[in-house]
Amino acid sequence: KTTTTVAIKMIAKANIGNVIIKQRGTKWYAGRNVRQGADDTLYATKTGIVQFTEKYKTDFTGKKRKIKLVNIV
């Protein structure tokens, strides 16, 4: 199964409820002040600046992998 980022909607400032990323599958993960909808869309829960970061996450087998996070700061 491949994931596809359909559109990155917000780059600078987001208000409450604004769609930040529309995607199919989970390529980008929800970070601070961001929620994920049922269709994997990421939206803002607070007003602020959109920040894209990367983080290492350990999966259930103990293997580390890099994930992409979207935060509102």
mmCIF file with all atom_site columns, C-alpha atoms in Angstrom, residues 33-73:
data_model
loop_
_atom_site.group_PDB
_atom_site.id
_atom_site.type_symbol
_atom_site.label_atom_id
_atom_site.label_alt_id
_atom_site.label_comp_id
_atom_site.label_asym_id
_atom_site.label_entity_id
_atom_site.label_seq_id
_atom_site.pdbx_PDB_ins_code
_atom_site.Cartn_x
_atom_site.Cartn_y
_atom_site.Cartn_z
_atom_site.occupancy
_atom_site.B_iso_or_equiv
_atom_site.pdbx_formal_charge
_atom_site.auth_seq_id
_atom_site.auth_comp_id
_atom_site.auth_asym_id
_atom_site.auth_atom_id
_atom_site.pdbx_PDB_model_num
ATOM 1  C CA . ASN A 1 33 ? -1.882  20.957 18.445 1.00 0.00 ? 33 ASN A CA 1
ATOM 2  C CA . VAL A 1 34 ? -2.692  18.904 15.320 1.00 0.00 ? 34 VAL A CA 1
ATOM 3  C CA . ARG A 1 35 ? -5.333  16.165 14.971 1.00 0.00 ? 35 ARG A CA 1
ATOM 4  C CA . GLN A 1 36 ? -5.858  13.467 12.362 1.00 0.00 ? 36 GLN A CA 1
ATOM 5  C CA . GLY A 1 37 ? -9.265  12.953 10.768 1.00 0.00 ? 37 GLY A CA 1
ATOM 6  C CA . ALA A 1 38 ? -10.827 9.658  9.702  1.00 0.00 ? 38 ALA A CA 1
ATOM 7  C CA . ASP A 1 39 ? -9.539  10.128 6.132  1.00 0.00 ? 39 ASP A CA 1
ATOM 8  C CA . ASP A 1 40 ? -5.957  10.846 7.416  1.00 0.00 ? 40 ASP A CA 1
ATOM 9  C CA . THR A 1 41 ? -6.373  14.610 6.912  1.00 0.00 ? 41 THR A CA 1
ATOM 10 C CA . LEU A 1 42 ? -4.342  16.695 9.378  1.00 0.00 ? 42 LEU A CA 1
ATOM 11 C CA . TYR A 1 43 ? -6.034  19.791 10.807 1.00 0.00 ? 43 TYR A CA 1
ATOM 12 C CA . ALA A 1 44 ? -5.153  22.479 13.363 1.00 0.00 ? 44 ALA A CA 1
ATOM 13 C CA . THR A 1 45 ? -6.641  22.512 16.883 1.00 0.00 ? 45 THR A CA 1
ATOM 14 C CA . LYS A 1 46 ? -5.070  25.862 17.853 1.00 0.00 ? 46 LYS A CA 1
ATOM 15 C CA . THR A 1 47 ? -4.068  29.025 16.023 1.00 0.00 ? 47 THR A CA 1
ATOM 16 C CA . GLY A 1 48 ? -0.344  29.316 15.319 1.00 0.00 ? 48 GLY A CA 1
ATOM 17 C CA . ILE A 1 49 ? 2.573   28.747 12.977 1.00 0.00 ? 49 ILE A CA 1
ATOM 18 C CA . VAL A 1 50 ? 2.836   25.427 11.105 1.00 0.00 ? 50 VAL A CA 1
ATOM 19 C CA . GLN A 1 51 ? 6.116   23.585 11.764 1.00 0.00 ? 51 GLN A CA 1
ATOM 20 C CA . PHE A 1 52 ? 7.307   20.485 9.897  1.00 0.00 ? 52 PHE A CA 1
ATOM 21 C CA . THR A 1 53 ? 9.798   18.282 11.808 1.00 0.00 ? 53 THR A CA 1
ATOM 22 C CA . GLU A 1 54 ? 11.248  14.770 11.750 1.00 0.00 ? 54 GLU A CA 1
ATOM 23 C CA . LYS A 1 55 ? 11.565  12.398 14.687 1.00 0.00 ? 55 LYS A CA 1
ATOM 24 C CA . TYR A 1 56 ? 12.845  8.875  15.279 1.00 0.00 ? 56 TYR A CA 1
ATOM 25 C CA . LYS A 1 57 ? 10.207  6.435  16.511 1.00 0.00 ? 57 LYS A CA 1
ATOM 26 C CA . THR A 1 58 ? 10.743  2.892  17.774 1.00 0.00 ? 58 THR A CA 1
ATOM 27 C CA . ASP A 1 59 ? 8.244   0.387  16.378 1.00 0.00 ? 59 ASP A CA 1
ATOM 28 C CA . PHE A 1 60 ? 7.064   -2.778 18.123 1.00 0.00 ? 60 PHE A CA 1
ATOM 29 C CA . THR A 1 61 ? 10.013  -4.837 16.853 1.00 0.00 ? 61 THR A CA 1
ATOM 30 C CA . GLY A 1 62 ? 12.534  -2.396 18.344 1.00 0.00 ? 62 GLY A CA 1
ATOM 31 C CA . LYS A 1 63 ? 13.566  -0.977 14.972 1.00 0.00 ? 63 LYS A CA 1
ATOM 32 C CA . LYS A 1 64 ? 13.949  2.803  14.766 1.00 0.00 ? 64 LYS A CA 1
ATOM 33 C CA . ARG A 1 65 ? 12.484  4.685  11.838 1.00 0.00 ? 65 ARG A CA 1
ATOM 34 C CA . LYS A 1 66 ? 12.174  8.338  10.926 1.00 0.00 ? 66 LYS A CA 1
ATOM 35 C CA . ILE A 1 67 ? 8.674   9.849  10.843 1.00 0.00 ? 67 ILE A CA 1
ATOM 36 C CA . LYS A 1 68 ? 7.516   13.272 9.637  1.00 0.00 ? 68 LYS A CA 1
ATOM 37 C CA . LEU A 1 69 ? 5.539   15.370 12.133 1.00 0.00 ? 69 LEU A CA 1
ATOM 38 C CA . VAL A 1 70 ? 3.366   18.445 11.703 1.00 0.00 ? 70 VAL A CA 1
ATOM 39 C CA . ASN A 1 71 ? 3.152   20.783 14.739 1.00 0.00 ? 71 ASN A CA 1
ATOM 40 C CA . ILE A 1 72 ? 1.449   24.074 15.493 1.00 0.00 ? 72 ILE A CA 1
ATOM 41 C CA . VAL A 1 73 ? 3.610   26.350 17.661 1.00 0.00 ? 73 VAL A CA 1
#
